[in-house]
Coordinates of C-alpha atoms and ligand atoms in Angstrom, one line a residue:
M630 CA 123.3 94.9 159.5
T631 CA 120.7 97.0 157.7
T632 CA 118.2 95.4 155.4
S633 CA 115.7 97.7 154.0
S634 CA 114.7 99.2 150.7
P635 CA 116.2 102.6 150.1
N636 CA 115.5 104.6 146.9
H637 CA 118.7 106.6 147.3
L638 CA 122.2 106.0 148.6
L639 CA 124.4 109.0 149.2
L640 CA 128.1 108.0 149.4
D641 CA 130.1 110.2 151.6
A642 CA 133.7 110.9 150.8
S643 CA 134.9 108.0 152.9
A644 CA 132.6 105.5 151.2
A645 CA 133.2 106.9 147.7
S646 CA 137.0 106.7 148.2
A647 CA 136.6 103.1 149.5
L648 CA 134.8 102.4 146.2
C649 CA 137.7 104.1 144.3
N650 CA 140.2 102.1 146.2
Q651 CA 138.5 98.7 145.6
G652 CA 137.9 99.6 142.0
T653 CA 135.6 98.2 139.3
G654 CA 134.7 94.6 139.7
S655 CA 135.0 94.7 143.5
E656 CA 132.2 93.5 145.8
L657 CA 131.2 97.0 146.6
D658 CA 131.2 98.0 143.0
G659 CA 129.0 95.0 142.1
L660 CA 126.6 95.8 144.9
L661 CA 126.2 99.4 143.8
K662 CA 125.7 98.3 140.2
S663 CA 123.0 95.8 141.1
L664 CA 121.2 98.4 143.2
Q665 CA 121.3 100.9 140.3
E666 CA 119.7 98.2 138.1
K667 CA 116.9 98.1 140.6
D668 CA 116.4 101.8 140.3
V669 CA 118.2 102.8 143.4
R670 CA 120.0 106.1 142.8
V671 CA 123.6 106.4 144.0
W672 CA 124.9 109.9 144.7
C673 CA 128.0 111.8 145.8
Y674 CA 127.6 115.2 147.4
A675 CA 129.1 118.0 145.3
G676 CA 130.1 119.7 148.5
E677 CA 132.6 116.9 149.2
Y678 CA 134.4 117.1 145.9
S679 CA 137.6 118.6 147.2
D680 CA 137.7 116.0 150.0
L681 CA 137.2 113.3 147.4
L682 CA 139.9 114.7 145.2
S683 CA 142.5 114.8 148.0
R684 CA 141.6 111.3 149.1
S685 CA 142.0 110.2 145.5
K686 CA 145.5 111.9 145.4
A687 CA 146.6 110.2 148.6
L688 CA 145.4 106.9 147.2
M689 CA 147.3 107.3 144.0
E690 CA 150.5 108.3 145.8
S691 CA 150.4 105.2 148.0
A692 CA 149.7 103.0 145.0
A693 CA 152.2 104.9 142.8
S694 CA 154.2 101.7 142.2
S695 CA 151.3 99.6 141.1
E696 CA 150.4 99.5 137.4
G697 CA 147.3 100.9 135.8
L698 CA 146.4 103.5 138.4
S699 CA 149.5 105.6 137.7
A700 CA 148.4 106.3 134.1
L701 CA 145.5 108.4 135.4
T702 CA 145.4 111.7 137.2
P703 CA 143.5 111.7 140.5
R704 CA 140.6 113.5 138.9
Q705 CA 140.4 111.0 136.0
H706 CA 140.6 108.2 138.5
L707 CA 137.8 109.7 140.5
G708 CA 135.7 110.2 137.4
Q709 CA 136.2 106.6 136.3
S710 CA 135.4 105.1 139.7
L711 CA 132.3 107.1 140.1
A712 CA 130.9 106.7 136.6
G713 CA 127.1 106.2 137.0
V714 CA 127.1 108.1 140.3
Q715 CA 125.0 111.3 140.3
W716 CA 126.3 114.5 141.8
L717 CA 123.9 115.8 144.4
S718 CA 123.9 119.6 144.6
A719 CA 125.1 121.4 147.7
L720 CA 122.4 124.0 148.5
A721 CA 122.6 127.1 150.7
G722 CA 120.4 125.5 153.3
D723 CA 122.9 122.6 153.9
L724 CA 125.2 125.0 155.7
Q725 CA 122.9 127.6 157.0
G726 CA 122.9 127.7 160.8
N727 CA 125.0 124.6 160.7
D728 CA 127.3 124.7 163.8
D729 CA 127.8 121.0 163.9
P730 CA 131.3 119.9 164.9
D731 CA 131.2 117.9 161.6
P732 CA 129.3 120.4 159.4
I733 CA 129.5 118.2 156.3
A734 CA 127.9 115.3 158.2
L735 CA 124.9 117.6 159.0
A736 CA 125.0 118.9 155.4
L737 CA 124.8 115.3 154.2
T738 CA 121.9 114.6 156.5
R739 CA 120.0 117.6 155.2
A740 CA 120.8 116.7 151.6
A741 CA 119.6 113.1 152.2
T742 CA 116.4 114.4 153.7
R743 CA 115.8 116.3 150.5
L744 CA 116.0 113.1 148.5
G745 CA 113.1 111.7 150.5
S746 CA 112.5 109.4 153.4
E747 CA 114.1 106.3 151.9
A748 CA 117.6 107.8 151.5
W749 CA 120.7 106.6 153.4
V750 CA 124.1 108.1 153.7
V751 CA 126.8 105.4 153.3
T752 CA 130.0 106.0 155.2
A753 CA 133.2 104.3 156.3
D754 CA 133.7 106.9 159.0
H755 CA 133.1 105.7 162.6
S756 CA 132.1 109.1 164.0
R757 CA 129.5 109.5 161.3
L758 CA 128.2 106.0 161.9
A759 CA 127.9 106.7 165.6
R760 CA 125.3 109.5 164.7
G761 CA 122.9 106.8 163.6
A762 CA 120.3 107.3 160.8
P763 CA 120.6 108.2 158.0
F764 CA 124.2 107.0 158.2
V765 CA 124.8 103.4 157.5
S766 CA 128.0 101.3 157.3
I767 CA 129.5 100.4 154.0
H768 CA 130.1 96.8 155.4
G769 CA 126.6 96.5 156.7
L770 CA 125.2 97.3 153.3
K771 CA 123.0 94.2 152.6
I772 CA 119.9 95.3 150.9
A773 CA 116.8 93.2 150.4
Q774 CA 115.3 94.9 147.4
P775 CA 112.0 93.5 146.4
D776 CA 111.4 93.3 142.6
S777 CA 110.5 96.8 141.8
Q778 CA 107.2 97.9 140.3
V779 CA 107.5 98.7 136.6
A780 CA 107.3 102.5 136.0
F781 CA 104.5 103.8 133.6
I782 CA 106.7 106.7 132.8
D783 CA 110.2 107.3 134.1
L784 CA 111.0 111.0 134.6
G785 CA 113.8 110.1 137.1
A786 CA 115.9 108.4 134.4
Q787 CA 115.5 111.5 132.2
Q788 CA 116.4 113.8 135.1
D789 CA 119.6 111.9 135.8
R790 CA 120.6 112.6 132.2
I791 CA 120.2 116.3 132.2
R792 CA 120.6 117.2 135.9
A793 CA 123.4 119.7 135.3
E794 CA 121.6 121.7 132.6
L795 CA 118.3 121.6 134.5
E796 CA 119.9 122.9 137.7
E797 CA 121.9 125.5 135.9
G798 CA 118.9 126.8 134.0
I799 CA 116.6 126.9 137.1
H800 CA 119.3 128.6 139.2
R801 CA 119.9 131.2 136.5
V802 CA 116.3 132.2 136.7
L803 CA 116.4 132.3 140.5
H804 CA 119.3 134.8 140.2
H805 CA 118.1 137.0 137.3
G806 CA 114.7 137.2 138.8
R807 CA 112.5 137.7 135.7
Y808 CA 110.2 134.9 136.7
V809 CA 107.5 136.0 134.3
M810 CA 108.4 136.5 130.6
G811 CA 112.1 136.2 131.2
E812 CA 114.4 135.9 128.2
E813 CA 114.2 132.1 128.4
I814 CA 110.7 132.3 127.0
G815 CA 111.6 134.0 123.7
R816 CA 114.6 131.7 123.2
L817 CA 112.4 128.6 123.8
E818 CA 109.7 129.8 121.5
A819 CA 112.3 130.2 118.7
Q820 CA 113.6 126.7 119.3
L821 CA 110.1 125.2 119.4
A822 CA 109.1 127.0 116.2
E823 CA 112.3 125.6 114.6
T824 CA 111.7 122.1 115.9
S825 CA 108.1 122.0 114.5
G826 CA 108.7 124.0 111.4
A827 CA 105.9 126.4 112.4
A828 CA 106.5 130.1 111.7
H829 CA 105.4 131.3 115.2
C830 CA 105.3 129.7 118.6
I831 CA 103.6 131.3 121.6
C832 CA 104.2 129.6 124.9
V833 CA 101.3 129.6 127.4
S834 CA 100.5 128.2 130.8
S835 CA 99.1 124.9 129.8
G836 CA 97.8 122.8 126.9
T837 CA 94.3 123.7 128.0
D838 CA 95.1 127.4 127.9
A839 CA 96.7 126.9 124.5
L840 CA 93.3 125.5 123.2
L841 CA 91.4 128.3 124.9
A842 CA 93.7 131.0 123.5
A843 CA 93.5 129.5 120.0
L844 CA 89.7 129.5 120.1
M845 CA 89.7 133.1 121.5
A846 CA 92.1 134.1 118.7
I847 CA 89.5 133.1 116.1
D848 CA 86.8 134.7 118.2
I849 CA 84.6 131.7 119.0
K850 CA 81.4 133.1 120.4
P851 CA 78.3 131.6 122.1
G852 CA 76.5 129.4 119.6
D853 CA 79.5 128.8 117.4
E854 CA 80.1 125.1 116.5
V855 CA 83.5 123.4 116.5
I856 CA 83.8 119.9 115.0
T857 CA 86.0 117.6 117.1
S858 CA 86.5 114.1 118.3
P859 CA 84.7 112.7 121.4
F860 CA 87.5 110.3 122.1
T861 CA 90.1 112.6 123.7
F862 CA 91.0 114.3 127.0
F863 CA 88.2 116.5 128.5
A864 CA 90.0 119.8 127.8
T865 CA 89.5 119.5 124.0
A866 CA 85.7 120.1 124.3
E867 CA 85.9 121.9 127.7
T868 CA 87.5 124.9 126.1
I869 CA 84.9 125.1 123.3
V870 CA 82.1 125.1 125.9
L871 CA 83.8 127.6 128.2
L872 CA 83.5 130.1 125.4
G873 CA 79.8 129.3 124.8
G874 CA 80.6 127.2 121.7
L875 CA 79.2 123.8 120.9
P876 CA 81.4 120.8 120.3
V877 CA 80.0 118.7 117.4
Y878 CA 81.4 115.2 117.6
V879 CA 82.5 113.2 114.6
D880 CA 83.5 109.6 115.2
I881 CA 87.0 108.3 115.0
D882 CA 88.8 106.0 112.6
P883 CA 89.0 102.7 114.6
E884 CA 92.5 102.1 113.3
T885 CA 94.2 105.3 114.4
F886 CA 91.7 106.6 117.0
N887 CA 91.8 110.0 115.2
L888 CA 88.9 112.0 113.7
D889 CA 87.5 110.2 110.6
P890 CA 87.7 112.8 107.8
G891 CA 84.9 111.0 106.0
G892 CA 82.4 112.0 108.7
I893 CA 83.2 115.7 108.8
E894 CA 81.3 117.2 105.9
A895 CA 78.0 115.8 107.2
A896 CA 78.6 117.6 110.5
I897 CA 79.2 121.0 109.0
G898 CA 76.3 123.5 109.4
S899 CA 75.8 127.3 109.2
R900 CA 77.2 127.8 112.7
T901 CA 80.4 125.7 112.1
R902 CA 83.5 127.8 112.6
A903 CA 86.4 125.4 113.1
I904 CA 87.5 121.8 113.0
M905 CA 89.7 120.6 115.9
P906 CA 91.2 117.3 115.1
V907 CA 93.1 115.6 118.0
S908 CA 96.4 113.9 117.2
L909 CA 95.9 111.1 119.7
Y910 CA 98.5 109.0 121.4
G911 CA 101.2 110.8 119.4
Q912 CA 100.0 110.2 115.8
C913 CA 98.8 113.1 113.6
A914 CA 95.2 113.1 112.4
E915 CA 94.6 113.1 108.6
M916 CA 95.5 116.8 108.4
E917 CA 95.6 117.1 104.6
E918 CA 92.1 115.9 104.1
I919 CA 90.9 117.9 107.0
N920 CA 92.5 121.1 105.7
A921 CA 91.0 120.5 102.3
I922 CA 87.5 120.2 103.8
A923 CA 88.1 123.3 105.9
R924 CA 89.2 125.3 102.9
R925 CA 86.0 124.4 101.0
Y926 CA 83.8 125.7 103.9
S927 CA 86.2 128.5 105.1
L928 CA 86.7 127.0 108.5
T929 CA 89.8 127.2 110.7
V930 CA 91.7 124.1 111.6
I931 CA 93.2 123.8 115.1
E932 CA 95.3 120.7 115.7
D933 CA 95.0 119.5 119.4
A934 CA 98.6 118.4 119.3
A935 CA 98.9 118.0 123.1
Q936 CA 100.2 114.4 122.6
S937 CA 101.9 114.7 119.2
F938 CA 104.7 117.3 119.5
G939 CA 107.6 115.7 117.7
A940 CA 105.4 113.5 115.4
S941 CA 105.7 113.8 111.6
F942 CA 103.1 113.7 108.8
H943 CA 104.2 113.3 105.2
G944 CA 107.7 114.5 106.4
R945 CA 106.3 117.6 108.0
R946 CA 105.9 118.1 111.7
S947 CA 102.9 118.2 114.0
C948 CA 102.0 121.8 115.0
A949 CA 103.0 123.1 111.6
L950 CA 100.2 121.4 109.6
S951 CA 97.2 123.7 110.2
D952 CA 96.1 127.3 110.8
L953 CA 96.6 126.8 114.5
A954 CA 98.0 124.1 116.7
C955 CA 98.2 123.6 120.4
T956 CA 100.5 121.4 122.5
S957 CA 100.9 120.6 126.2
F958 CA 104.0 120.5 128.4
F959 CA 102.2 118.6 131.2
P960 CA 105.0 116.5 132.8
A961 CA 103.7 113.2 131.4
K962 CA 103.6 114.4 127.8
P963 CA 106.5 113.5 125.4
L964 CA 108.0 116.9 126.0
G965 CA 107.0 117.7 129.6
A966 CA 107.9 120.5 132.0
Y967 CA 108.1 120.2 135.8
G968 CA 104.6 121.7 136.1
D969 CA 102.0 123.0 133.7
G970 CA 102.9 124.5 130.4
G971 CA 101.8 124.6 126.7
A972 CA 102.2 126.4 123.4
C973 CA 100.3 127.6 120.4
F974 CA 101.7 127.5 116.9
T975 CA 100.7 129.3 113.8
Q976 CA 101.9 130.2 110.3
D977 CA 100.0 133.5 110.4
A978 CA 101.7 136.6 111.9
S979 CA 98.5 138.4 112.8
L980 CA 97.2 135.3 114.6
A981 CA 100.5 135.1 116.5
D982 CA 100.1 138.7 117.6
R983 CA 96.6 138.0 118.8
L984 CA 97.8 135.0 120.7
R985 CA 100.6 137.0 122.4
Q986 CA 98.0 139.6 123.4
I987 CA 95.5 137.0 124.7
R988 CA 98.0 135.2 126.9
D989 CA 98.7 138.5 128.6
H990 CA 95.2 139.9 129.5
G991 CA 94.7 141.4 126.0
Q992 CA 97.4 144.0 126.7
Q993 CA 99.0 146.0 123.9
G994 CA 101.6 147.9 125.8
R995 CA 101.6 148.2 129.5
Y996 CA 98.1 148.6 131.1
H997 CA 96.5 149.2 127.7
H998 CA 94.0 146.4 127.1
T999 CA 92.6 146.3 123.6
A1000 CA 91.0 142.9 124.0
L1001 CA 89.9 140.4 126.6
G1002 CA 92.6 137.8 127.4
I1003 CA 93.7 135.5 130.1
N1004 CA 96.6 135.1 132.5
G1005 CA 98.1 132.5 130.3
R1006 CA 101.9 133.0 130.4
L1007 CA 104.4 130.2 130.7
D1008 CA 106.7 130.5 133.8
T1009 CA 110.3 131.4 133.0
I1010 CA 111.4 128.5 135.2
Q1011 CA 109.4 126.0 133.1
A1012 CA 111.0 127.5 130.0
A1013 CA 114.4 126.8 131.5
V1014 CA 113.3 123.2 132.3
L1015 CA 112.0 122.7 128.7
T1016 CA 115.1 124.1 127.2
A1017 CA 117.2 121.4 128.9
K1018 CA 114.7 118.7 127.9
L1019 CA 114.5 119.9 124.3
K1020 CA 118.2 119.1 123.8
I1021 CA 117.6 115.4 124.3
F1022 CA 114.1 115.3 122.8
P1023 CA 115.1 114.0 119.3
D1024 CA 117.0 111.2 120.9
E1025 CA 114.1 110.4 123.2
L1026 CA 111.7 110.3 120.2
A1027 CA 114.0 107.7 118.6
A1028 CA 114.1 105.8 121.9
R1029 CA 110.3 105.8 122.1
Q1030 CA 110.2 104.5 118.5
R1031 CA 112.5 101.6 119.5
V1032 CA 110.3 100.8 122.5
A1033 CA 107.2 100.7 120.3
E1034 CA 109.0 98.4 117.9
G1035 CA 110.0 96.2 120.8
Y1036 CA 106.4 95.9 121.9
A1037 CA 105.2 95.1 118.4
E1038 CA 107.7 92.2 118.3
L1039 CA 107.0 90.9 121.8
L1040 CA 103.2 91.1 121.4
A1041 CA 102.9 89.9 117.8
D1042 CA 101.7 86.4 118.8
L1043 CA 98.8 87.9 120.8
Q1044 CA 97.7 89.9 117.8
D1045 CA 98.0 86.9 115.5
A1046 CA 95.9 85.0 117.9
G1047 CA 93.3 87.7 117.7
R1048 CA 93.6 88.5 121.4
I1049 CA 94.8 92.1 121.1
T1050 CA 95.1 94.8 118.5
L1051 CA 98.4 96.6 118.3
P1052 CA 98.6 100.3 117.5
V1053 CA 98.8 101.2 113.8
V1054 CA 100.9 104.1 112.6
R1055 CA 100.1 105.0 109.0
P1056 CA 103.1 104.8 106.5
H1057 CA 103.1 108.6 106.0
N1058 CA 103.3 109.2 109.8
T1059 CA 105.8 108.8 112.6
S1060 CA 104.4 108.8 116.1
A1061 CA 105.7 110.7 119.2
W1062 CA 104.4 107.7 121.1
A1063 CA 102.8 109.7 123.9
Q1064 CA 101.0 106.4 124.7
Y1065 CA 101.4 102.8 123.5
T1066 CA 97.8 101.8 123.4
I1067 CA 96.4 98.4 122.5
R1068 CA 92.8 97.1 122.2
V1069 CA 91.8 94.2 124.2
A1070 CA 88.5 92.5 125.2
D1071 CA 87.9 92.1 129.0
R1072 CA 90.0 95.2 129.4
D1073 CA 89.2 95.8 133.0
E1074 CA 90.1 92.2 134.0
I1075 CA 93.3 92.4 132.1
Q1076 CA 94.2 95.6 133.7
K1077 CA 93.6 94.2 137.2
S1078 CA 95.7 91.2 136.4
L1079 CA 98.6 93.4 135.2
S1080 CA 98.4 95.5 138.3
E1081 CA 98.6 92.4 140.5
Q1082 CA 101.8 91.5 138.6
G1083 CA 103.3 94.9 139.3
V1084 CA 102.7 96.3 135.8
P1085 CA 100.9 99.6 135.7
S1086 CA 98.6 100.4 132.8
A1087 CA 96.1 103.2 132.0
V1088 CA 92.9 103.8 130.1
H1089 CA 93.0 106.8 127.8
Y1090 CA 90.0 107.4 127.9
P1091 CA 87.2 105.4 129.7
A1092 CA 84.3 107.4 128.2
P1093 CA 83.6 109.4 125.1
L1094 CA 83.2 113.1 126.0
Y1095 CA 79.4 113.1 125.3
D1096 CA 79.1 110.7 128.2
Q1097 CA 80.9 113.1 130.6
P1098 CA 78.3 114.7 132.9
A1099 CA 79.6 118.2 132.4
L1100 CA 79.5 117.9 128.6
A1101 CA 76.4 115.7 128.1
H1102 CA 74.5 117.0 125.1
S1103 CA 71.9 115.6 122.7
G1104 CA 74.4 114.9 119.9
E1105 CA 74.4 111.4 118.4
D1106 CA 76.6 108.7 119.9
C1107 CA 79.7 107.8 118.0
P1108 CA 79.9 103.9 118.0
E1109 CA 83.6 103.6 117.3
S1110 CA 84.5 106.1 120.1
G1111 CA 82.3 104.1 122.5
R1112 CA 83.9 100.8 121.5
A1113 CA 87.4 102.3 121.9
A1114 CA 86.6 103.6 125.4
R1115 CA 85.7 100.0 126.3
E1116 CA 88.8 98.4 124.7
V1117 CA 91.8 100.6 125.0
L1118 CA 94.7 99.9 127.3
S1119 CA 97.9 101.9 127.5
L1120 CA 101.1 100.0 128.5
P1121 CA 104.2 101.5 130.1
M1122 CA 105.9 103.8 127.5
H1123 CA 108.9 106.1 128.0
P1124 CA 112.3 106.5 126.4
Y1125 CA 114.1 104.7 129.2
L1126 CA 112.1 101.5 129.2
D1127 CA 114.8 98.8 128.8
E1128 CA 114.4 95.5 127.0
A1129 CA 114.2 93.4 130.2
T1130 CA 111.4 95.5 131.6
Q1131 CA 109.6 95.3 128.2
V1132 CA 109.9 91.5 128.3
R1133 CA 108.4 91.6 131.8
V1134 CA 105.5 93.7 130.7
S1135 CA 104.9 91.4 127.7
Q1136 CA 105.0 88.3 129.9
A1137 CA 102.6 89.9 132.4
L1138 CA 100.2 90.7 129.5
H1139 CA 100.5 87.1 128.1
D1140 CA 99.7 85.7 131.6
A1141 CA 96.8 88.1 132.1
I1142 CA 95.2 87.2 128.8
A1143 CA 95.8 83.4 129.4
S1144 CA 94.1 83.6 132.8
C1145 CA 91.2 85.7 131.6
A1146 CA 90.7 83.1 128.8
S1147 CA 90.6 80.1 131.1
A1148 CA 88.1 81.7 133.4
P1149 CA 84.8 81.9 131.6
S1150 CA 83.4 85.4 131.7
Q1151 CA 80.4 86.1 133.9
S1152 CA 78.0 86.5 131.0
A1153 CA 79.1 83.2 129.4
A1154 CA 78.6 81.4 132.8
V1155 CA 75.1 82.8 133.1
E1156 CA 74.2 81.7 129.6
A1157 CA 75.6 78.2 130.1
Ligands
PLP888 C1 96.9 116.8 127.9 C2 95.9 117.1 126.9 C3 95.3 118.4 126.9 C4 95.5 119.4 128.0 O1 96.8 119.8 128.3 P1 97.1 120.4 129.7 O2 98.5 120.9 129.6 O3 97.0 119.3 130.7 O4 96.2 121.5 130.1 C5 94.4 118.7 125.9 N1 94.2 117.8 124.9 C6 94.7 116.5 124.9 C7 94.4 115.6 123.8 C8 95.6 116.2 125.9 O5 96.2 115.0 125.9

């Protein structure tokens, strides 16, 4: 009997047909379902489909007299029995140099290895069982699965949903071979422009390069000042400084964590060229007010929309609200690739041309460089990945909204008791919920307690940018940014977070806060 904790079970044709034979509601079916609930992925090997189909045929012929089954074709029967099972691709390497007397057994072994070290192949076939690991018996399948750790984000659940489109898109690029600037790029740009409502979209190699290209497109030079928030990811100010510019920090609105428009005018000077608001955690900054100020002083507005693609502001979309906008397709962002990626957006055709030139070494025609640029193109394979993900993106945004509403309900008592502050989305906004970020006193203790309970959390961000060694400058401190850096805590947030898991996160947070309250804090103990 095998008791261990696999992450993946690959059913070979003999095991899968045993499942079909026993049907839904059987012991085997129940076991597999309970494993799937604990995030074990159950697979069948696509290379065994014809074997599975003939087994299903034979099964139905022998059961022809019994009711129920006969109404289905073997293919329908197979589809019904294996609902919830993922198809694992057969790859060229599975059969290459494979002179095993049971070539499929070796192919299954190779495919299981690809799934990782904790993958078993379940079989009812004695000769395969005799091979030992990774083959295990269908009868010996008793799995002690410890309560799993909550996932902070769950890209696996998303991948299960779009595996066919993803693999098809990636393989198409492998075959056509235009790995740089393939036709997938232009198609994706058109779709992203349409989704956001911006006139032009220019895909680039990361969110950071999107910011850099946008600043280059407006010709930021040494000594130029760009007004921005100090409470953001490092790249926002890093790109300004890389061009010799100076970030001038304006404090945040404590309710939304976004640039407080009321502080902007006082920061404008003769060297100010642009304002770069950050739409943090998925909610747009106050773009209308910011645009109005920028117009008065002839400044350019660049929205750092790395976290807010998909968000809306007064019914319009993030990335279509300013002269320029930049987003990121880093895997953990709401719309993430399987690697680095990003995009610039603009309403202005001549800025769009400049951005296209900048991302490709300033080329205007082959080997004719009329400007300095960067190697900032998005890979075609990432465009294929993003195209598959974009199809389910609206649905995922709705799911994130439901998760956020779930948290608001589950944690309302803690807010009423003054123990936490829930995120606030202004009535004219919808958030893309890149993060679900609360404020809490004793943040580090609470985070430690959550982690001990198997609940991951994160701090976005632990220090304002003016406290980063590489960016330290003599600018004034921003008290609200400093306070936010001490208090913020991001909870698990992704479209596939189910209610039971949310309840578990909420319970863990309640416990963490109760235990931190009962233990007097160090400073209180010293004073006493
Ligand atoms: C992620 C992020 C970036 C940088 O994007 P990359 O794709 O990682 O280069 C910039 N600004 C903000 C606010 C971000 O969250």
